Amino acid sequence: MKSAAVGAVLATAGGQQAQASLDKKPNILFIVADDLGYADLSSYGHRSIRTPHIDSIAQKGVRFLQAYANSAVCSATRTALITGRYQYRLPLGLEEPLAGRDVGLPPEHPTLPSLLKKVGYKTTLIGKWHLGAFPKYWPLKSGYDHFFGFTGGALDYYSHEAGGPDLWEDDVEVERAGYLTDLLGDQAVKTIKEYKNCESPFFVSLHFNAPHWPWEVPGEEGKKESARLKANRLGLASFDAGTQETYREIVERMDYQVGQVLQALQDNNLAENTIVIFTSDNGGERFSDTWPFSGKKSELLEGGIRIPSIISWPSRIAGGRTSNQVSLSMDWLPTLLEAAGGITDPSYPPDGISLLPGLVNAGAVPIERSVFWRYKGNKQRAARIGDYKYLKILDNTYLFNVVDDPLERANLQSRYPDKFKSLFDQWIAWNRGMLPEVDASGTYGFSARQLADHIGTGNPTTKADNLD
């Protein structure tokens, strides 16, 4: 009898502990790779790159098979990721490059970190910002408590320069010796240890520069390449550089650092109630594997916008699964806010959807949705609705079934003219709610008042239906 009573007490205590774990807000570790292609991880089918640590996130969670970046380039996707809205609602999200332009993320705009702070989160960005230059646009003005990283589109892995030094701690330029991937991983480990005993939950954004060019590997060969670029004043892109082997080493070093960070969660008893997300900002570049898709970064072909996307949350999400839910980068804001018990700002309603119901319910059926893209003014346009995709490249238009024909080779426009017209018309209707496509002068066709009203409400202005 005594043994049964003790067992009952222990069972009750265990249940209370389990419920307390469920009631506690989750920590969030959001990892973003730079220019990583859809099939550049071994868990997505790469034949030679080995990524056991990133793959372990998928083993414990869910791997998305139909995940998309909001854009085929970096800063536009990051705009959508941090705001939860189509990037075309802000001048920042319209075009790249940003250099030489007074454009950035408005400090007054609600963001994923600022909304999480409202429900008690500590927030840190480690790595790439690329949403505007200091001091007008800055991570610390957009919801992050701390920042360690760089502001531009690319950075030398060793000199930490891109036309000049660009490594920062909060709002102070700093110098650090070492391979940039390692510096960022080490900083993330340090941050997790600092947050270990904090009563508040944390949101750590770990935005690697890898595997973005320059093509510099860890070790002496990478240092020599860095010195060569600097001595010859070559651009970081250096189109005569790089090999598949170089690319493999860069990706695998990032995977190693992801492993170090995941181990820090485990060592500090944080793994069970931490949401871990790993994804990329756009499709891969020239050394990437985008199979079974065609296209690369800067193209609205599937290879330019399909990305790896993985999430784990051991205390809530059953692991070892895949999902065919169509998702976009902007979905993570409503998803994570729902998980954290936060709410969105009604003046800036998200365009993304919460993926959480389909993640916690293993039997959930994917939601059919309509998603849209533009790139380089009116040169490229795309819409994915159900299994079908409308695509425009220059003066050429297409209709593809991207489930049956992921390589986008069979143009069904003539076979299904009504389907093509439906997708085209929906793209036109969606585009009326976005800022106009940039014209040749680089202007947007808005007065300052119209622009402010449009950005704040998401409603179209009289000039927002500029379709050409």
XYZ file of C-alpha atoms in Angstrom:
468
model
C 0.000 0.000 0.000
C 2.822 2.346 0.934
C 4.591 1.561 -2.371
C 1.422 2.328 -4.367
C 0.981 5.641 -2.559
C 4.558 6.664 -3.282
C 4.044 5.689 -6.923
C 0.925 7.835 -7.102
C 2.771 10.811 -5.635
C 5.631 10.383 -8.066
C 3.239 10.050 -10.981
C 1.444 13.226 -9.905
C 4.735 15.078 -9.510
C 5.872 13.858 -12.902
C 2.649 15.024 -14.482
C 2.986 18.418 -12.842
C 6.555 18.741 -14.121
C 5.465 17.779 -17.614
C 2.621 20.296 -17.525
C 4.974 22.992 -16.204
C 7.279 22.287 -19.120
C 4.361 22.675 -21.548
C 3.189 25.880 -19.857
C 6.631 27.481 -20.001
C 7.304 29.611 -23.052
C 9.733 27.902 -25.434
C 13.168 29.244 -26.174
C 13.783 29.829 -29.888
C 16.974 29.268 -31.889
C 16.533 30.453 -35.483
C 19.401 29.456 -37.787
C 19.641 30.890 -41.299
C 22.208 29.835 -43.907
C 23.150 32.223 -46.721
C 22.603 31.016 -50.316
C 22.207 27.357 -49.346
C 20.524 25.340 -52.099
C 17.571 22.996 -51.615
C 19.661 19.817 -51.899
C 22.855 21.036 -50.200
C 22.217 19.006 -47.035
C 22.626 15.263 -46.780
C 19.086 15.069 -45.349
C 17.852 16.643 -48.600
C 19.817 14.260 -50.775
C 23.291 15.700 -51.377
C 25.652 12.990 -52.547
C 28.895 14.209 -50.976
C 28.220 16.960 -48.415
C 27.711 15.498 -44.944
C 25.614 17.529 -42.498
C 24.864 15.231 -39.535
C 24.158 18.013 -37.034
C 21.648 19.876 -39.190
C 20.150 16.514 -40.154
C 19.666 15.738 -36.449
C 17.189 18.643 -36.239
C 15.107 16.877 -38.881
C 15.393 13.546 -37.067
C 13.916 15.176 -33.978
C 11.376 17.265 -35.854
C 9.848 18.056 -39.240
C 11.526 18.554 -42.618
C 9.545 20.650 -45.109
C 9.580 19.423 -48.710
C 7.765 22.423 -50.224
C 9.352 25.368 -48.434
C 10.023 28.592 -50.303
C 12.036 31.719 -49.663
C 10.111 34.958 -49.968
C 12.626 36.108 -52.558
C 15.382 34.840 -54.803
C 17.818 37.215 -53.039
C 18.914 37.949 -49.505
C 17.709 41.244 -48.025
C 14.221 40.891 -49.502
C 13.720 37.506 -47.817
C 15.133 38.814 -44.546
C 12.651 41.685 -44.705
C 9.782 39.199 -45.010
C 11.215 36.950 -42.309
C 11.513 39.677 -39.696
C 8.194 41.413 -40.514
C 5.980 38.429 -41.397
C 4.795 40.350 -44.467
C 5.527 40.427 -48.160
C 8.747 42.358 -48.613
C 7.147 44.369 -51.427
C 5.300 46.395 -48.781
C 8.563 48.190 -47.937
C 11.090 49.974 -50.201
C 13.764 47.847 -48.510
C 12.272 44.699 -50.006
C 11.994 45.840 -53.600
C 15.493 45.581 -55.021
C 19.142 44.835 -54.339
C 21.859 45.986 -53.899
C 21.250 48.236 -50.897
C 24.686 49.889 -51.002
C 24.553 53.600 -51.719
C 20.815 53.857 -51.058
C 19.097 55.323 -48.014
C 16.881 52.321 -47.481
C 16.410 49.986 -44.550
C 13.995 48.457 -42.073
C 12.034 51.313 -40.433
C 12.735 51.220 -36.672
C 9.049 51.796 -35.932
C 7.973 48.677 -37.875
C 7.001 45.725 -35.632
C 9.327 42.762 -36.037
C 9.569 39.185 -34.851
C 12.072 40.101 -32.089
C 10.157 43.225 -31.006
C 6.878 41.302 -30.748
C 8.566 38.492 -28.809
C 10.047 41.066 -26.427
C 6.507 42.164 -25.578
C 5.849 38.706 -24.117
C 9.070 38.573 -22.128
C 11.742 37.288 -24.501
C 15.416 38.210 -24.449
C 16.554 38.699 -28.047
C 19.936 38.447 -29.761
C 21.053 38.570 -33.401
C 24.312 36.838 -34.247
C 25.538 37.143 -37.829
C 24.096 38.825 -40.884
C 21.778 41.856 -40.677
C 21.617 43.317 -44.239
C 18.520 45.388 -43.499
C 20.091 48.835 -43.564
C 23.213 50.703 -42.495
C 24.299 52.136 -39.155
C 23.129 54.299 -37.473
C 19.711 54.892 -39.056
C 18.740 51.230 -39.410
C 20.020 48.824 -36.821
C 19.211 45.528 -35.075
C 19.045 47.293 -31.694
C 16.396 49.640 -33.115
C 14.326 46.747 -34.480
C 13.791 44.550 -31.456
C 17.122 42.917 -30.682
C 18.700 43.437 -27.248
C 22.136 42.473 -28.541
C 23.921 42.142 -31.866
C 27.183 40.515 -32.892
C 27.752 40.302 -36.598
C 27.930 42.246 -39.833
C 25.626 44.561 -41.734
C 26.280 44.053 -45.461
C 25.525 41.376 -48.004
C 28.849 39.520 -47.773
C 31.987 39.519 -45.653
C 35.466 38.073 -46.008
C 35.665 35.050 -43.706
C 39.090 36.070 -42.339
C 39.620 39.827 -42.693
C 35.935 40.510 -41.886
C 35.917 43.252 -44.489
C 33.753 44.122 -47.470
C 35.268 47.305 -48.837
C 36.022 48.147 -45.214
C 35.668 46.589 -41.745
C 32.155 45.372 -40.948
C 32.145 43.408 -37.706
C 30.079 44.826 -34.853
C 29.189 44.158 -31.237
C 25.948 45.986 -30.456
C 26.697 49.394 -32.033
C 30.503 49.356 -31.799
C 32.879 48.137 -34.522
C 35.152 45.383 -33.212
C 38.088 43.275 -34.370
C 38.162 39.528 -33.849
C 40.630 36.991 -35.183
C 39.236 33.848 -36.711
C 37.098 32.202 -39.371
C 33.747 33.970 -39.421
C 31.624 30.806 -39.257
C 33.494 29.820 -36.081
C 33.175 33.277 -34.535
C 29.415 33.219 -35.041
C 29.019 29.693 -33.705
C 31.170 30.447 -30.654
C 29.151 33.581 -29.945
C 25.914 31.592 -30.092
C 27.275 29.036 -27.620
C 28.344 31.849 -25.310
C 24.929 33.516 -25.543
C 23.066 30.296 -24.731
C 25.246 29.777 -21.653
C 24.522 33.334 -20.530
C 20.793 32.795 -20.950
C 20.827 29.451 -19.125
C 19.836 30.811 -15.721
C 17.689 33.651 -17.014
C 14.044 33.378 -15.989
C 12.981 34.869 -19.321
C 12.820 32.786 -22.500
C 15.249 33.680 -25.293
C 15.127 34.224 -29.031
C 18.535 33.793 -30.677
C 18.814 34.493 -34.401
C 21.968 32.838 -35.732
C 22.381 34.073 -39.302
C 25.506 32.536 -40.816
C 27.318 34.054 -43.778
C 28.051 30.539 -45.032
C 28.041 29.268 -47.698
C 27.940 32.697 -49.416
C 31.074 33.695 -51.314
C 33.998 34.474 -50.958
C 35.090 30.891 -51.446
C 37.328 30.610 -48.375
C 37.635 27.376 -46.453
C 38.627 27.028 -42.809
C 42.402 26.663 -42.383
C 45.531 27.797 -44.156
C 44.168 27.523 -47.707
C 41.314 29.801 -46.796
C 43.660 32.335 -45.253
C 45.749 32.351 -48.430
C 42.652 33.000 -50.560
C 41.612 35.844 -48.248
C 45.079 37.391 -48.565
C 44.983 36.985 -52.365
C 41.673 38.807 -52.636
C 42.902 41.614 -50.421
C 46.317 41.976 -52.091
C 44.826 42.122 -55.572
C 41.828 44.232 -54.518
C 39.530 41.647 -56.026
C 35.821 41.655 -55.353
C 34.670 39.095 -52.826
C 32.629 37.303 -55.514
C 35.876 36.560 -57.443
C 34.396 34.570 -60.294
C 37.654 32.738 -60.976
C 37.560 31.215 -57.487
C 35.811 28.307 -55.846
C 35.287 24.607 -56.487
C 32.762 21.979 -55.437
C 35.265 20.835 -52.808
C 35.582 24.364 -51.454
C 31.829 24.613 -51.232
C 31.615 21.287 -49.413
C 34.115 22.415 -46.783
C 32.286 25.702 -46.198
C 28.928 23.958 -45.705
C 30.374 21.238 -43.494
C 32.084 23.814 -41.263
C 28.739 25.520 -40.781
C 27.213 22.145 -39.902
C 29.980 21.599 -37.333
C 29.153 24.914 -35.663
C 25.440 24.113 -35.690
C 26.428 20.958 -33.804
C 28.321 22.999 -31.213
C 25.278 25.195 -30.635
C 22.899 22.232 -30.372
C 25.281 20.638 -27.868
C 25.195 23.832 -25.801
C 21.401 23.519 -25.593
C 21.787 19.915 -24.489
C 24.531 20.639 -21.956
C 22.467 23.396 -20.354
C 19.235 21.353 -20.174
C 17.503 23.616 -22.683
C 17.013 21.266 -25.632
C 13.601 19.837 -24.724
C 11.742 23.161 -24.703
C 13.696 24.999 -27.397
C 12.287 25.462 -30.883
C 15.135 25.047 -33.371
C 14.647 26.170 -36.969
C 17.156 25.795 -39.777
C 16.564 27.313 -43.205
C 18.124 29.377 -46.022
C 17.458 32.903 -47.260
C 17.100 31.941 -50.945
C 18.064 29.268 -53.450
C 21.658 28.279 -54.007
C 24.420 29.868 -56.073
C 26.722 28.353 -58.691
C 28.168 25.492 -56.600
C 24.836 24.572 -54.991
C 22.783 21.491 -55.668
C 19.163 22.447 -56.356
C 18.003 19.024 -57.601
C 15.275 18.184 -58.557
C 14.752 21.816 -59.571
C 16.313 24.086 -62.196
C 17.392 27.645 -61.526
C 19.626 29.349 -58.988
C 19.691 32.416 -56.752
C 18.174 35.532 -58.428
C 15.757 33.405 -60.491
C 12.105 32.638 -59.788
C 12.546 29.141 -61.165
C 12.091 26.642 -58.329
C 15.842 26.311 -57.719
C 16.069 30.022 -56.954
C 13.347 30.017 -54.287
C 12.960 26.439 -52.971
C 14.923 26.051 -49.752
C 15.627 23.525 -47.016
C 13.471 24.219 -43.974
C 13.548 22.187 -40.760
C 12.004 22.630 -37.311
C 12.215 20.721 -34.042
C 10.539 21.256 -30.675
C 10.960 18.013 -28.745
C 8.370 18.788 -26.062
C 5.596 19.512 -28.587
C 6.402 18.269 -32.098
C 6.755 14.584 -32.972
C 10.014 13.936 -34.777
C 11.188 12.074 -37.853
C 8.497 13.503 -40.131
C 8.257 15.361 -43.418
C 5.658 17.922 -44.463
C 4.269 18.821 -47.875
C 2.828 22.070 -46.561
C 3.724 24.970 -48.868
C 5.479 27.492 -46.639
C 7.268 30.835 -47.003
C 9.871 32.653 -44.918
C 7.216 35.109 -43.701
C 5.269 32.259 -42.060
C 7.760 31.996 -39.225
C 6.615 35.216 -37.524
C 2.999 34.111 -36.943
C 4.159 30.547 -36.224
C 6.612 31.545 -33.514
C 4.332 34.180 -32.027
C 1.617 31.565 -31.624
C 4.075 29.179 -29.974
C 5.245 31.962 -27.637
C 1.778 33.215 -26.740
C 2.351 36.553 -28.475
C 0.121 38.547 -30.787
C 0.710 40.422 -34.016
C 0.301 44.185 -34.405
C -3.135 44.892 -35.949
C -1.671 47.809 -37.930
C 0.759 45.424 -39.626
C -1.176 42.177 -40.162
C 1.055 39.325 -41.316
C 0.792 37.935 -44.826
C 2.247 34.671 -43.567
C 0.273 31.932 -41.836
C 0.991 30.025 -38.642
C 2.395 26.592 -39.405
C 2.039 25.489 -35.783
C -1.284 23.595 -36.040
C 0.089 21.361 -38.774
C 3.312 20.815 -36.851
C 1.830 19.736 -33.512
C -0.841 17.607 -35.224
C 0.994 14.837 -37.046
C -2.097 13.932 -39.047
C -2.856 17.423 -40.310
C -3.626 17.833 -44.010
C -1.595 20.565 -45.791
C -3.470 23.814 -46.375
C -3.727 24.849 -50.016
C -2.669 28.452 -50.413
C -1.715 31.117 -52.934
C 1.770 32.662 -52.785
C 3.397 35.238 -55.032
C 6.753 36.678 -56.099
C 8.281 39.501 -58.141
C 11.904 40.161 -58.971
C 13.824 42.880 -60.838
C 10.919 45.136 -61.607
C 8.634 43.355 -64.050
C 11.317 41.026 -65.429
C 10.276 38.017 -63.334
C 6.931 37.160 -61.746
C 5.559 33.985 -60.213
C 2.561 32.561 -58.387
C 2.124 29.126 -56.792
C -1.503 28.083 -56.281
C -2.109 24.455 -55.457
C 0.218 22.331 -57.595
C 0.400 24.911 -60.374
C 2.800 27.779 -60.931
C 2.534 30.847 -63.136
C 5.953 32.102 -64.215
C 7.021 35.103 -66.284
C 10.647 35.625 -67.334
C 11.134 38.708 -69.492
C 8.521 38.342 -72.254
C 8.035 34.602 -71.809
C 5.174 33.137 -69.778
C 4.627 29.616 -68.480
C 2.288 27.366 -66.572
C 3.892 24.440 -64.753
C 2.664 21.689 -62.489
C 5.636 21.847 -60.130
C 4.630 18.679 -58.282
C 4.543 16.492 -61.404
C 7.222 18.503 -63.227
C 9.643 19.977 -60.661
C 12.235 20.754 -63.363
C 9.700 23.115 -64.989
C 10.080 21.744 -68.497
C 6.490 21.120 -69.689
C 4.770 24.463 -70.350
C 1.039 23.782 -69.894
C -0.119 27.270 -70.803
C -1.734 26.233 -74.105
C -3.160 23.002 -72.728
C -4.853 24.670 -69.752
C -5.557 28.267 -70.798
C -8.242 28.774 -68.143
C -5.868 27.632 -65.394
C -3.162 29.945 -66.725
C -5.571 32.903 -66.825
C -6.756 32.187 -63.289
C -3.223 32.242 -61.875
C -2.304 35.294 -63.923
C -5.400 37.180 -62.755
C -4.698 36.295 -59.130
C -1.136 37.559 -59.487
C -2.465 40.845 -60.905
C -4.944 41.221 -58.020
C -2.236 40.471 -55.441
C 0.212 42.906 -57.029
C -2.248 45.776 -56.644
C -1.738 45.534 -52.899
C 2.052 45.859 -53.097
C 4.328 48.824 -53.738
C 4.854 49.469 -57.457
C 7.669 47.695 -59.192
C 10.722 49.958 -59.310
C 10.929 51.963 -62.525
C 14.062 52.860 -64.470
C 14.680 55.979 -62.357
C 14.661 53.937 -59.154
C 11.618 55.778 -57.792
C 8.475 54.189 -56.470
C 5.726 56.555 -57.627
C 4.559 57.451 -54.113
C 4.387 60.663 -52.132
C 5.833 60.388 -48.636
C 2.304 60.390 -47.171
C 1.055 57.694 -49.516
C 4.079 55.558 -48.768
C 3.603 55.900 -45.002
C -0.101 55.072 -45.258
C 0.547 52.070 -47.491
C 3.290 50.613 -45.306
C 1.241 51.034 -42.137
C -2.022 49.481 -43.307
C -1.103 47.177 -46.126
C -3.859 48.763 -48.229
C -3.180 49.643 -51.859
C -2.732 53.265 -52.826
C -3.958 54.795 -56.045
C -0.624 54.067 -57.698
C -0.049 50.553 -56.386
C -1.507 48.891 -59.458
C 1.494 49.746 -61.611
C 1.807 46.379 -63.318
C 4.404 47.002 -66.009
